[in-house]
Amino acid sequence: MQIHDLPYPDPGVPDARSGSRFLWWLFRNQLGGQLKSLAWGLLHFASVASLPFCVGVAVQAAVDRSGGRLALAGGLMALACVGNAVGDAFLHRSAVTNWITAAARVQQLLGRKAAVLGSVLTRRVAAGEVVAVSTGDVEKIGWFVEALSRFTAAAVTVVAVTVGLLVHQPALGVVVAAGLPVLALAVLPLLPKATRRADVQREKAGRATELASDTVAGLRVLRGIGGEDLFLDRYRRASQEVRHAAVRSARMWSLIAAVQVLLPGLLLVTVVWYGVQLARDGRIAVGELVTVYSSVMLLTYPLRHFEEIAMAYSFSRPSARRAARVLSLERATDTAGTRAAETPTGDLYDPETGLCAPSGLLTAVVCGDPDAAGRLAERLGGHAAQEGTSVLLGGVPLDELPLDSARTAVLVQDKDPVLLSGTLRELLDVPASRAVAPRAALEAAQCQDVLAALVQGSLGVEDPMDARITERGRSLSGGQRQRLALARSLVTDPEVLVLDEPTSAVDSHTEARIAQGVRGLRSGRTTVVFTSSPLLLDRADRVVFLHEGIVVAVGGHRELVRTEPRYRAVVTRETEEETASAAALRDGDGGPRADKVPDGLAELEELEELEEIEETA
């Protein structure tokens, strides 16, 4: 796999049982690139290691006044330099390729997992951790995968040079052979502490990233309640903790680096001192001493890769563990599907709650618990957070359909939809039936003022479709973001559209017009709206009321207000005293005066007055 071939057609199925297993799986899936990097690394390090031999031959030829051997040494040195240059260039190229392709594979796996899990992902893993895994952790994982082949080439070179010294000059070779393992293993006692400090640093950095993400996302609200300084102080303290942890971690790594410089220097001094004694005794020639000295000096270069692989592993291990934790998450329902791909039609039915949304009608669902409503909305779209009985669409279990087919049939818009940065045209460029034009969807969602605001906020833009939306739509109000998200959902024109509180941030008059626009645009299509707004409920074809997770009443809004006290308490926010007063009026038990109208009935009168105002307008 080359960089220009990315993305992978299929990144594969990762072994996410642990961080170490995940790293090993990545290595095995890039075996071809690793072998190529190893080959170029061996050429590079072998060329570097052969230079001392060439220098020793040249020095000895000069001492012996042999022109032929001096020319031979020059030729060998030129050949070694060419091998060094070629090997280094292609080693770097193959290593970077391994790094980028490994990181790209992990990012594709994370993207695929996020697409499969949907909104369930952020309920199981903090959003800040997902961001940390998909950015910094991906690079650290790629670093280890890339460094492994270079370390292997360096280790082979070190062993080969040591064996060569033992054969060529046993007296000095024994000293080198005894000293090199000490150099390679001296930092091992320091690594656990350095790794722990690095883990603490990354953990604190992840918390700071999550805190910053949450603060930026809620900045508008924080400013409104005067809590901006409080959260900024909290982030400032978190960032200082990251800084202190980074300094403590850097101290350990600087100590490791110092050891890697000190010990090779001591070995070099020992070799030179002992070699000089041997040369004075006539046991070795000057050229041989130069060869051994140069070999030991140049061995410090491949030995640096021992430190690098230790750092790469210590940094990548927790990153791989976090990535494996995300990749190990599974949907509560079947992802592949046991049925053939199809888009079923018909009634939408949930056996667990008894909720039924007839085909082609606008069904409003009232649930006293907002969290339960959100979970039910996700289950209706086939995104159940836990195992249970599958929702049926036209008698076909959604869990048995391939994920793409289930999502094509049922679209769920949660109560906090996300707007990506880009132009309005790009926002509405989504997979759709093309039966609903973007202009019609924007009009049904009452986005006229939003379009005007976007044009006003974009310099040199006349067409609202070319106006840019900032990240997550932060330049827009909550109601404007809701309406744009609703327009995007309407453009897709799915067989079943599930909306969770789509108008909670808009005023009542706009809400009434949205209800009418959605009803008209979705005519003949199945629409389910989770809401407690009387304006939306009054325009629904049928209203379903859930109490403690079970359907307890079905009918029209006005009928349920008069006949179902629990429904009226949820919709009108009645207190227990007001509910008791309404019951007393119905029973005629001498309760409050009959001329006092309960809030539930007063709410109906307000609806009728609002309708009269709209008709007049």
Coordinates of C-alpha atoms in Angstrom, one line a residue:
M1 CA 0.0 0.0 0.0
Q2 CA 1.4 3.4 -1.1
I3 CA 0.3 6.8 0.1
H4 CA -1.4 7.6 -3.3
D5 CA -3.5 4.4 -3.0
L6 CA -5.2 5.6 0.2
P7 CA -7.8 5.2 1.5
Y8 CA -7.8 1.5 2.0
P9 CA -10.6 -0.3 0.1
D10 CA -11.1 -2.3 3.3
P11 CA -9.1 -1.5 6.4
G12 CA -9.8 -5.0 7.8
V13 CA -11.2 -6.3 11.1
P14 CA -8.8 -5.2 13.9
D15 CA -7.8 -7.3 16.9
A16 CA -9.0 -4.9 19.6
R17 CA -8.7 -7.2 22.6
S18 CA -5.8 -5.2 23.9
G19 CA -3.4 -2.4 22.9
S20 CA -0.5 -4.8 22.3
R21 CA -2.6 -7.1 20.2
F22 CA -3.9 -4.1 18.1
L23 CA -0.3 -3.0 17.5
W24 CA 0.7 -6.5 16.4
W25 CA -2.3 -6.7 14.1
L26 CA -1.3 -3.4 12.5
F27 CA 2.3 -4.7 12.0
R28 CA 1.1 -7.9 10.4
N29 CA -1.2 -6.1 8.0
Q30 CA 1.7 -4.0 6.8
L31 CA 4.2 -6.8 6.6
G32 CA 5.1 -5.9 3.0
G33 CA 5.9 -2.3 3.8
Q34 CA 7.8 -3.4 6.9
L35 CA 10.0 -5.9 5.0
K36 CA 10.7 -3.2 2.4
S37 CA 11.7 -0.7 5.1
L38 CA 13.8 -3.4 6.8
A39 CA 15.7 -4.1 3.5
W40 CA 16.5 -0.4 2.9
G41 CA 17.4 -0.1 6.6
L42 CA 19.9 -3.0 6.4
L43 CA 21.5 -1.3 3.3
H44 CA 21.7 2.0 5.1
F45 CA 23.1 0.7 8.4
A46 CA 25.5 -1.8 6.7
S47 CA 26.9 1.0 4.5
V48 CA 27.4 3.1 7.7
A49 CA 29.0 0.2 9.5
S50 CA 31.4 -0.5 6.6
L51 CA 32.9 3.0 6.7
P52 CA 35.2 2.2 9.6
F53 CA 36.6 -0.8 7.8
C54 CA 37.3 1.4 4.7
V55 CA 39.0 4.0 6.9
G56 CA 41.1 1.3 8.7
V57 CA 42.2 -0.1 5.3
A58 CA 43.1 3.4 4.1
V59 CA 45.1 4.3 7.2
Q60 CA 47.0 1.0 7.1
A61 CA 47.7 1.4 3.4
A62 CA 49.1 4.9 4.1
V63 CA 51.3 3.4 6.9
D64 CA 52.5 0.6 4.6
R65 CA 52.8 3.1 1.6
S66 CA 50.6 0.8 -0.6
G67 CA 48.9 2.8 -3.4
G68 CA 46.9 -0.1 -4.6
R69 CA 45.2 -0.8 -1.2
L70 CA 44.7 3.0 -0.8
A71 CA 42.8 3.1 -4.1
L72 CA 40.8 0.0 -3.1
A73 CA 39.9 1.7 0.2
G74 CA 38.8 4.8 -1.7
G75 CA 36.6 2.7 -4.0
L76 CA 35.1 0.8 -1.1
M77 CA 34.4 4.1 0.7
A78 CA 32.7 5.6 -2.3
L79 CA 30.6 2.5 -2.7
A80 CA 29.7 2.7 1.0
C81 CA 28.7 6.3 0.7
V82 CA 26.5 5.6 -2.3
G83 CA 24.8 2.7 -0.4
N84 CA 24.4 5.0 2.6
A85 CA 22.8 7.7 0.6
V86 CA 20.5 5.4 -1.4
G87 CA 19.6 3.3 1.7
D88 CA 18.9 6.4 3.8
A89 CA 16.7 8.0 1.2
F90 CA 14.6 5.0 0.5
L91 CA 14.5 4.0 4.2
H92 CA 13.0 7.4 5.0
R93 CA 10.6 7.1 2.2
S94 CA 9.4 3.6 3.2
A95 CA 9.3 4.5 6.9
V96 CA 7.1 7.6 6.3
T97 CA 4.9 5.5 4.0
N98 CA 4.5 2.9 6.8
W99 CA 3.7 5.7 9.3
I100 CA 1.1 7.4 7.2
T101 CA -0.6 4.2 6.0
A102 CA -0.8 2.9 9.5
A103 CA -2.2 6.1 10.8
A104 CA -4.7 6.2 7.9
R105 CA -5.7 2.6 8.6
V106 CA -6.5 3.5 12.2
Q107 CA -8.4 6.6 11.2
Q108 CA -10.5 4.6 8.7
L109 CA -11.2 2.0 11.4
L110 CA -12.3 4.8 13.8
G111 CA -14.4 6.5 11.2
R112 CA -16.1 3.2 10.3
K113 CA -16.7 2.5 14.0
A114 CA -18.2 6.0 14.5
A115 CA -20.5 5.5 11.5
V116 CA -21.7 2.2 12.7
L117 CA -22.3 3.2 16.3
G118 CA -23.7 6.7 15.5
S119 CA -24.8 8.7 18.5
V120 CA -24.3 5.7 20.8
L121 CA -20.5 6.3 20.5
T122 CA -20.4 9.5 22.6
R123 CA -22.6 7.8 25.2
R124 CA -20.0 5.1 25.8
V125 CA -16.9 7.1 25.3
A126 CA -16.3 10.8 26.2
A127 CA -16.2 13.1 23.1
G128 CA -12.8 14.4 24.2
E129 CA -11.3 10.9 24.2
V130 CA -12.7 10.2 20.8
V131 CA -11.0 13.4 19.5
A132 CA -7.7 12.5 21.3
V133 CA -7.7 9.0 19.7
S134 CA -8.5 10.2 16.2
T135 CA -5.7 12.9 16.3
G136 CA -2.7 12.6 18.6
D137 CA -3.1 8.8 19.3
V138 CA -3.2 7.9 15.7
E139 CA 0.2 9.6 15.1
K140 CA 1.8 7.8 18.0
I141 CA 0.5 4.5 16.9
G142 CA 1.9 5.1 13.4
W143 CA 5.2 6.2 14.9
F144 CA 5.7 2.8 16.6
V145 CA 4.7 0.8 13.6
E146 CA 7.1 2.8 11.4
A147 CA 10.0 2.7 13.9
L148 CA 9.8 -1.1 14.4
S149 CA 11.4 -2.0 11.1
R150 CA 14.2 0.6 11.5
F151 CA 14.9 -0.7 15.0
T152 CA 15.1 -4.3 13.6
A153 CA 17.6 -3.1 10.9
A154 CA 19.7 -1.3 13.5
A155 CA 19.7 -4.3 15.9
V156 CA 20.8 -6.7 13.1
T157 CA 23.6 -4.2 12.2
V158 CA 24.8 -3.9 15.8
V159 CA 24.9 -7.7 16.1
A160 CA 26.7 -8.1 12.8
V161 CA 29.3 -5.5 13.6
T162 CA 29.9 -7.0 17.0
V163 CA 30.4 -10.5 15.5
G164 CA 32.8 -9.0 12.9
L165 CA 34.9 -7.3 15.6
L166 CA 35.1 -10.5 17.5
V167 CA 36.4 -12.3 14.4
H168 CA 38.6 -9.5 13.1
Q169 CA 40.1 -8.4 16.5
P170 CA 39.1 -10.7 19.3
A171 CA 40.9 -8.7 22.1
L172 CA 38.9 -5.5 21.4
G173 CA 35.9 -7.3 20.1
V174 CA 35.3 -8.9 23.6
V175 CA 35.3 -5.5 25.2
V176 CA 32.8 -4.2 22.6
A177 CA 30.6 -7.3 22.9
A178 CA 30.5 -7.0 26.7
G179 CA 29.8 -3.3 26.6
L180 CA 27.0 -3.1 23.9
P181 CA 24.4 -5.2 25.9
V182 CA 25.0 -2.8 28.8
L183 CA 24.4 0.2 26.5
A184 CA 21.2 -1.4 25.1
L185 CA 19.8 -2.5 28.4
A186 CA 20.9 0.3 30.7
V187 CA 17.7 2.4 30.1
L188 CA 15.3 -0.5 30.8
P189 CA 15.1 0.2 34.6
L190 CA 14.1 3.8 33.7
L191 CA 11.5 3.0 31.2
P192 CA 8.6 2.0 33.5
K193 CA 8.8 5.2 35.4
A194 CA 9.1 7.2 32.2
T195 CA 6.1 5.4 30.8
R196 CA 4.0 6.0 33.9
R197 CA 4.8 9.7 33.7
A198 CA 4.0 9.8 30.0
D199 CA 0.7 8.1 30.7
V200 CA -0.2 10.7 33.4
Q201 CA 0.7 13.4 31.0
R202 CA -1.6 12.0 28.2
E203 CA -4.4 11.4 30.7
K204 CA -4.3 15.0 31.9
A205 CA -4.0 16.2 28.3
G206 CA -7.1 14.2 27.4
R207 CA -9.1 15.7 30.2
A208 CA -7.9 19.2 29.3
T209 CA -9.0 18.6 25.6
E210 CA -12.4 17.3 26.7
L211 CA -12.8 20.3 29.0
A212 CA -11.8 22.7 26.2
S213 CA -14.2 21.0 23.8
D214 CA -17.1 21.2 26.3
T215 CA -16.3 24.8 27.1
V216 CA -16.2 26.0 23.5
A217 CA -19.4 24.1 22.7
G218 CA -21.2 25.8 25.6
L219 CA -19.6 29.2 25.3
R220 CA -22.8 31.0 24.3
V221 CA -24.6 29.6 27.4
L222 CA -21.6 30.3 29.7
R223 CA -21.5 33.9 28.7
G224 CA -25.3 34.2 29.2
I225 CA -25.0 33.0 32.8
G226 CA -21.7 34.7 33.6
G227 CA -19.8 31.4 33.9
E228 CA -17.2 32.0 31.3
D229 CA -14.5 33.1 33.7
L230 CA -15.2 30.1 35.9
F231 CA -14.7 27.6 33.1
L232 CA -11.7 29.4 31.8
D233 CA -10.1 29.2 35.2
R234 CA -10.9 25.6 35.3
Y235 CA -9.3 25.0 31.9
R236 CA -6.3 27.1 33.0
R237 CA -5.7 24.9 36.0
A238 CA -6.1 21.8 33.8
S239 CA -3.6 23.1 31.3
Q240 CA -1.1 23.9 34.0
E241 CA -1.4 20.3 35.3
V242 CA -0.6 19.1 31.8
R243 CA 2.4 21.4 31.7
H244 CA 3.7 20.1 35.1
A245 CA 3.1 16.5 34.0
A246 CA 4.9 17.2 30.7
V247 CA 7.9 18.6 32.5
R248 CA 8.1 15.6 34.9
S249 CA 7.9 13.3 31.9
A250 CA 10.6 15.2 30.0
R251 CA 12.9 14.9 32.9
M252 CA 12.8 11.2 32.7
W253 CA 13.3 11.1 28.9
S254 CA 16.2 13.6 29.2
L255 CA 17.8 11.3 31.8
I256 CA 17.4 8.4 29.4
A257 CA 18.9 10.4 26.6
A258 CA 21.9 11.4 28.9
V259 CA 22.5 7.7 29.7
Q260 CA 22.4 6.9 26.0
V261 CA 25.2 9.6 25.5
L262 CA 27.2 8.8 28.6
L263 CA 27.6 5.1 28.3
P264 CA 28.7 5.0 24.7
G265 CA 31.2 7.6 25.5
L266 CA 32.6 5.5 28.4
L267 CA 32.7 2.5 26.1
L268 CA 34.6 4.5 23.4
V269 CA 37.1 5.7 26.0
T270 CA 37.7 2.2 27.3
V271 CA 38.2 0.8 23.7
V272 CA 40.7 3.6 22.8
W273 CA 42.6 3.2 26.1
Y274 CA 42.8 -0.6 25.8
G275 CA 43.5 -0.4 22.0
V276 CA 46.4 1.9 22.6
Q277 CA 47.9 -0.5 25.1
L278 CA 47.5 -3.3 22.5
A279 CA 49.1 -1.2 19.8
R280 CA 52.0 -0.3 22.0
D281 CA 52.6 -4.0 22.7
G282 CA 52.4 -4.7 18.9
R283 CA 49.4 -7.0 19.2
I284 CA 47.3 -4.9 16.8
A285 CA 48.1 -2.6 13.9
V286 CA 47.3 1.1 13.8
G287 CA 44.8 0.5 11.0
E288 CA 43.0 -2.2 13.1
L289 CA 42.8 0.2 16.0
V290 CA 41.3 2.9 13.8
T291 CA 38.8 0.4 12.5
V292 CA 37.7 -0.7 15.9
Y293 CA 37.5 2.9 17.2
S294 CA 35.5 4.0 14.2
S295 CA 33.2 1.1 14.5
V296 CA 32.4 1.8 18.1
M297 CA 31.9 5.5 17.4
L298 CA 29.5 4.8 14.5
L299 CA 27.6 2.2 16.5
T300 CA 26.2 5.0 18.6
Y301 CA 24.1 5.9 15.6
P302 CA 22.1 2.6 15.3
L303 CA 22.0 2.4 19.1
R304 CA 19.9 5.5 19.2
H305 CA 17.1 3.5 17.6
F306 CA 17.0 1.4 20.8
E307 CA 16.0 4.6 22.7
E308 CA 13.6 5.6 20.0
I309 CA 11.8 2.3 19.9
A310 CA 11.5 2.4 23.7
M311 CA 10.0 5.9 23.5
A312 CA 7.7 4.9 20.6
Y313 CA 6.4 1.9 22.4
S314 CA 5.8 3.7 25.7
F315 CA 3.9 6.5 23.9
S316 CA 2.0 4.2 21.5
R317 CA 1.0 1.6 24.0
P318 CA -1.6 3.7 25.9
S319 CA -2.7 5.3 22.6
A320 CA -3.2 1.8 21.1
R321 CA -5.1 0.8 24.3
R322 CA -7.5 3.8 23.9
A323 CA -8.0 3.1 20.2
A324 CA -8.7 -0.6 20.9
R325 CA -11.2 0.4 23.6
V326 CA -13.1 2.5 21.0
L327 CA -12.8 -0.1 18.3
S328 CA -14.0 -2.9 20.6
L329 CA -17.4 -1.2 21.0
E330 CA -20.2 -3.0 19.3
R331 CA -23.7 -2.2 18.4
A332 CA -26.4 -3.8 20.5
T333 CA -28.0 -5.2 17.3
D334 CA -26.8 -7.0 14.2
T335 CA -24.6 -4.8 12.0
A336 CA -24.2 -7.0 8.9
G337 CA -27.9 -8.0 8.7
T338 CA -29.3 -11.4 8.0
R339 CA -31.8 -10.2 5.3
A340 CA -31.2 -9.0 1.8
A341 CA -30.8 -5.2 1.3
E342 CA -34.2 -3.6 0.9
T343 CA -36.2 -0.5 2.0
P344 CA -39.4 -1.8 3.6
T345 CA -42.5 0.3 3.8
G346 CA -45.5 0.2 6.1
D347 CA -46.3 0.8 9.7
L348 CA -43.5 1.4 12.2
Y349 CA -44.1 -0.7 15.3
D350 CA -42.1 -1.0 18.5
P351 CA -43.0 -4.2 20.4
E352 CA -41.4 -3.1 23.7
T353 CA -43.5 0.0 24.2
G354 CA -46.5 -0.8 21.9
L355 CA -45.8 2.3 19.9
C356 CA -47.3 2.2 16.4
A357 CA -46.8 4.9 13.8
P358 CA -49.2 4.2 10.8
S359 CA -47.7 4.6 7.4
G360 CA -48.2 8.0 5.8
L361 CA -49.3 9.8 8.9
L362 CA -47.8 12.3 11.3
T363 CA -47.6 10.7 14.7
A364 CA -46.6 12.7 17.8
V365 CA -45.2 10.9 20.8
V366 CA -45.4 12.3 24.3
C367 CA -43.0 10.9 26.9
G368 CA -42.5 12.4 30.3
D369 CA -38.9 11.3 30.5
P370 CA -36.7 13.2 27.9
D371 CA -33.9 10.6 28.2
A372 CA -36.3 7.7 27.7
A373 CA -37.7 9.6 24.6
G374 CA -34.2 9.9 23.2
R375 CA -33.5 6.2 23.7
L376 CA -36.8 5.3 22.1
A377 CA -36.1 7.6 19.1
E378 CA -32.8 5.8 18.6
R379 CA -34.4 2.4 18.8
L380 CA -37.0 3.4 16.2
G381 CA -34.1 4.1 13.9
G382 CA -32.3 0.8 14.6
H383 CA -29.7 2.4 16.8
A384 CA -30.6 0.7 20.1
A385 CA -28.1 1.2 22.9
Q386 CA -28.8 -2.2 24.4
E387 CA -30.2 -5.5 23.2
G388 CA -33.9 -6.0 22.9
T389 CA -36.8 -6.8 20.6
S390 CA -36.3 -5.2 17.2
V391 CA -38.5 -2.5 15.8
L392 CA -40.6 -3.5 12.9
L393 CA -41.1 -1.5 9.7
G394 CA -43.8 -3.1 7.5
G395 CA -43.4 -6.3 9.6
V396 CA -39.6 -6.4 8.8
P397 CA -37.3 -6.3 11.8
L398 CA -34.9 -3.4 11.3
D399 CA -32.1 -5.2 13.2
E400 CA -32.1 -7.9 10.5
L401 CA -31.6 -5.5 7.7
P402 CA -28.1 -4.3 6.6
L403 CA -27.2 -1.1 8.4
D404 CA -27.3 1.0 5.2
S405 CA -30.7 -0.3 4.4
A406 CA -32.1 0.4 7.9
R407 CA -30.7 3.9 7.9
T408 CA -32.1 4.6 4.4
A409 CA -35.5 3.5 5.6
V410 CA -35.6 5.4 8.9
L411 CA -33.8 8.7 9.6
V412 CA -33.5 9.8 13.2
Q413 CA -32.7 13.5 14.0
D414 CA -31.8 13.7 17.7
K415 CA -32.5 16.7 19.9
D416 CA -29.0 18.2 19.5
P417 CA -28.1 17.8 15.8
V418 CA -24.7 18.9 14.6
L419 CA -24.0 21.3 11.7
L420 CA -20.7 20.8 10.0
S421 CA -18.7 23.8 8.7
G422 CA -19.1 24.6 5.0
T423 CA -21.6 26.3 2.7
L424 CA -25.4 25.8 3.1
R425 CA -25.3 24.0 -0.2
E426 CA -22.8 21.5 1.1
L427 CA -24.9 21.1 4.3
L428 CA -28.0 20.1 2.3
D429 CA -26.0 17.9 -0.1
V430 CA -26.9 14.7 1.6
P431 CA -28.1 11.3 0.3
A432 CA -31.7 11.9 -0.6
S433 CA -34.6 10.7 -2.8
R434 CA -34.4 14.1 -4.7
A435 CA -38.1 14.4 -4.3
V436 CA -37.8 17.3 -2.0
A437 CA -35.9 20.4 -3.2
P438 CA -33.6 22.2 -0.8
R439 CA -35.6 25.4 -1.2
A440 CA -38.8 23.6 -0.3
A441 CA -37.3 22.1 2.8
L442 CA -35.9 25.4 3.9
E443 CA -39.3 27.0 3.5
A444 CA -41.1 24.2 5.4
A445 CA -38.6 24.6 8.2
Q446 CA -39.1 28.4 8.3
C447 CA -35.5 29.3 7.6
Q448 CA -36.1 32.6 5.8
D449 CA -34.5 34.7 8.6
V450 CA -31.7 32.2 8.8
L451 CA -30.9 32.6 5.1
A452 CA -30.9 36.4 5.6
A453 CA -28.5 36.1 8.5
L454 CA -26.2 33.9 6.6
V455 CA -26.0 36.2 3.7
Q456 CA -25.4 39.2 6.0
G457 CA -22.6 37.4 7.8
S458 CA -20.8 36.3 4.6
L459 CA -18.9 39.0 2.6
G460 CA -19.6 39.1 -1.2
V461 CA -22.3 36.4 -1.1
E462 CA -25.6 37.0 -2.7
D463 CA -27.0 33.5 -2.9
P464 CA -27.8 32.1 0.6
M465 CA -26.8 28.6 -0.7
D466 CA -23.2 29.8 -1.0
A467 CA -23.1 31.4 2.5
R468 CA -20.8 29.7 4.9
I469 CA -21.8 28.1 8.2
T470 CA -19.2 28.1 11.0
E471 CA -18.2 25.0 12.9
R472 CA -21.2 23.5 14.6
G473 CA -23.2 26.6 13.5
R474 CA -21.9 28.5 16.5
S475 CA -22.6 31.9 14.8
L476 CA -26.3 31.0 14.7
S477 CA -28.8 30.9 17.6
G478 CA -30.2 27.6 18.9
G479 CA -33.4 28.0 17.0
Q480 CA -31.7 28.8 13.8
R481 CA -29.5 25.7 14.1
Q482 CA -32.6 23.6 14.8
R483 CA -34.3 24.8 11.7
L484 CA -31.4 24.2 9.4
A485 CA -31.0 20.7 10.8
L486 CA -34.7 20.1 10.3
A487 CA -34.4 21.3 6.7
R488 CA -31.5 18.9 6.1
S489 CA -33.6 16.0 7.4
L490 CA -36.5 17.0 5.2
V491 CA -34.3 17.1 2.2
T492 CA -33.4 13.4 2.6
D493 CA -37.0 12.5 2.3
P494 CA -36.7 9.1 4.1
E495 CA -39.5 6.6 4.2
V496 CA -39.8 7.2 8.0
L497 CA -38.5 10.4 9.6
V498 CA -38.1 10.5 13.4
L499 CA -37.7 13.9 15.0
D500 CA -36.7 14.3 18.7
E501 CA -37.8 17.8 20.0
P502 CA -37.2 19.5 16.6
T503 CA -38.6 22.9 17.7
S504 CA -37.7 23.2 21.4
A505 CA -35.7 26.4 20.7
V506 CA -38.1 28.4 18.5
D507 CA -40.9 30.7 19.4
S508 CA -44.6 29.6 19.4
H509 CA -45.6 31.4 16.1
T510 CA -42.6 30.0 14.2
E511 CA -43.3 26.6 15.8
A512 CA -46.9 26.7 14.5
R513 CA -45.7 27.5 11.0
I514 CA -43.0 24.7 11.1
A515 CA -45.7 22.2 12.2
Q516 CA -47.8 23.2 9.2
G517 CA -44.9 23.1 6.8
V518 CA -43.6 19.7 8.0
R519 CA -47.1 18.3 7.8
G520 CA -47.5 19.5 4.2
L521 CA -44.1 18.5 3.0
R522 CA -44.2 15.0 4.6
S523 CA -47.7 14.3 3.3
G524 CA -48.0 10.6 2.5
R525 CA -44.7 9.8 4.4
T526 CA -44.4 8.4 7.9
T527 CA -43.3 11.0 10.4
V528 CA -42.8 10.5 14.1
V529 CA -42.2 13.6 16.3
F530 CA -41.2 13.3 20.0
T531 CA -42.5 16.5 21.6
S532 CA -44.5 18.0 24.3
S533 CA -45.3 21.2 22.4
P534 CA -49.1 21.7 22.2
L535 CA -48.7 23.4 18.8
L536 CA -47.0 20.4 17.2
L537 CA -49.3 17.9 19.0
D538 CA -52.4 19.7 17.8
R539 CA -51.4 19.3 14.2
A540 CA -50.5 15.6 14.4
D541 CA -52.7 13.0 12.9
R542 CA -52.5 11.0 16.1
V543 CA -50.9 11.4 19.4
V544 CA -49.4 8.6 21.4
F545 CA -48.7 9.0 25.2
L546 CA -46.2 6.8 26.9
H547 CA -46.1 6.4 30.7
E548 CA -43.2 4.5 32.3
G549 CA -42.1 3.2 28.9
I550 CA -45.5 1.8 27.8
V551 CA -48.2 3.3 25.5
V552 CA -51.2 4.1 27.7
A553 CA -53.2 6.4 25.5
V554 CA -53.7 7.1 21.8
G555 CA -55.9 9.8 20.2
G556 CA -56.0 13.4 19.3
H557 CA -54.3 16.1 21.3
R558 CA -57.5 17.9 22.5
E559 CA -59.2 14.7 23.3
L560 CA -56.2 13.5 25.4
V561 CA -56.0 16.8 27.2
R562 CA -59.6 16.4 28.4
T563 CA -59.6 12.7 29.2
E564 CA -56.0 11.8 30.3
P565 CA -54.8 13.6 33.4
R566 CA -51.2 12.2 33.1
Y567 CA -51.0 13.4 29.5
R568 CA -52.3 16.9 30.5
A569 CA -49.8 17.1 33.3
V570 CA -46.9 16.5 30.9
V571 CA -48.1 18.7 28.1
T572 CA -49.3 21.7 30.2
R573 CA -46.8 21.2 33.1
E574 CA -49.7 21.0 35.6
T575 CA -48.9 20.7 39.3
E576 CA -50.5 18.1 41.4
E577 CA -52.9 20.6 42.9
E578 CA -54.0 21.7 39.4
T579 CA -54.5 18.1 38.4
A580 CA -56.6 17.5 41.6
S581 CA -58.7 20.6 40.8
A582 CA -59.4 19.4 37.3
A583 CA -60.5 16.0 38.7
A584 CA -62.8 17.7 41.1
L585 CA -64.4 19.7 38.3
R586 CA -65.1 16.5 36.4
D587 CA -66.4 14.6 39.3
G588 CA -68.5 17.6 40.7
D589 CA -67.5 16.9 44.2
G590 CA -67.7 20.4 45.5
G591 CA -64.2 21.3 44.5
P592 CA -63.2 24.7 43.0
R593 CA -65.9 26.8 41.3
A594 CA -67.0 25.6 38.0
D595 CA -66.3 29.0 36.4
K596 CA -62.5 28.5 37.1
V597 CA -61.0 26.9 34.0
P598 CA -58.1 24.4 34.5
D599 CA -54.9 25.0 32.7
G600 CA -55.4 22.1 30.3
L601 CA -58.6 23.6 29.0
A602 CA -57.2 27.1 29.0
E603 CA -54.3 25.8 26.8
L604 CA -57.0 24.6 24.3
E605 CA -58.5 28.0 24.2
E606 CA -55.1 29.5 23.6
L607 CA -54.6 27.1 20.7
E608 CA -57.9 28.2 19.2
E609 CA -57.0 31.9 19.6
L610 CA -53.6 31.3 17.9
E611 CA -55.3 29.6 15.0
E612 CA -57.6 32.6 14.6
I613 CA -54.6 35.0 14.6
E614 CA -52.8 32.9 11.9
E615 CA -55.9 32.8 9.7
T616 CA -56.3 36.5 10.0
A617 CA -52.6 37.0 9.2

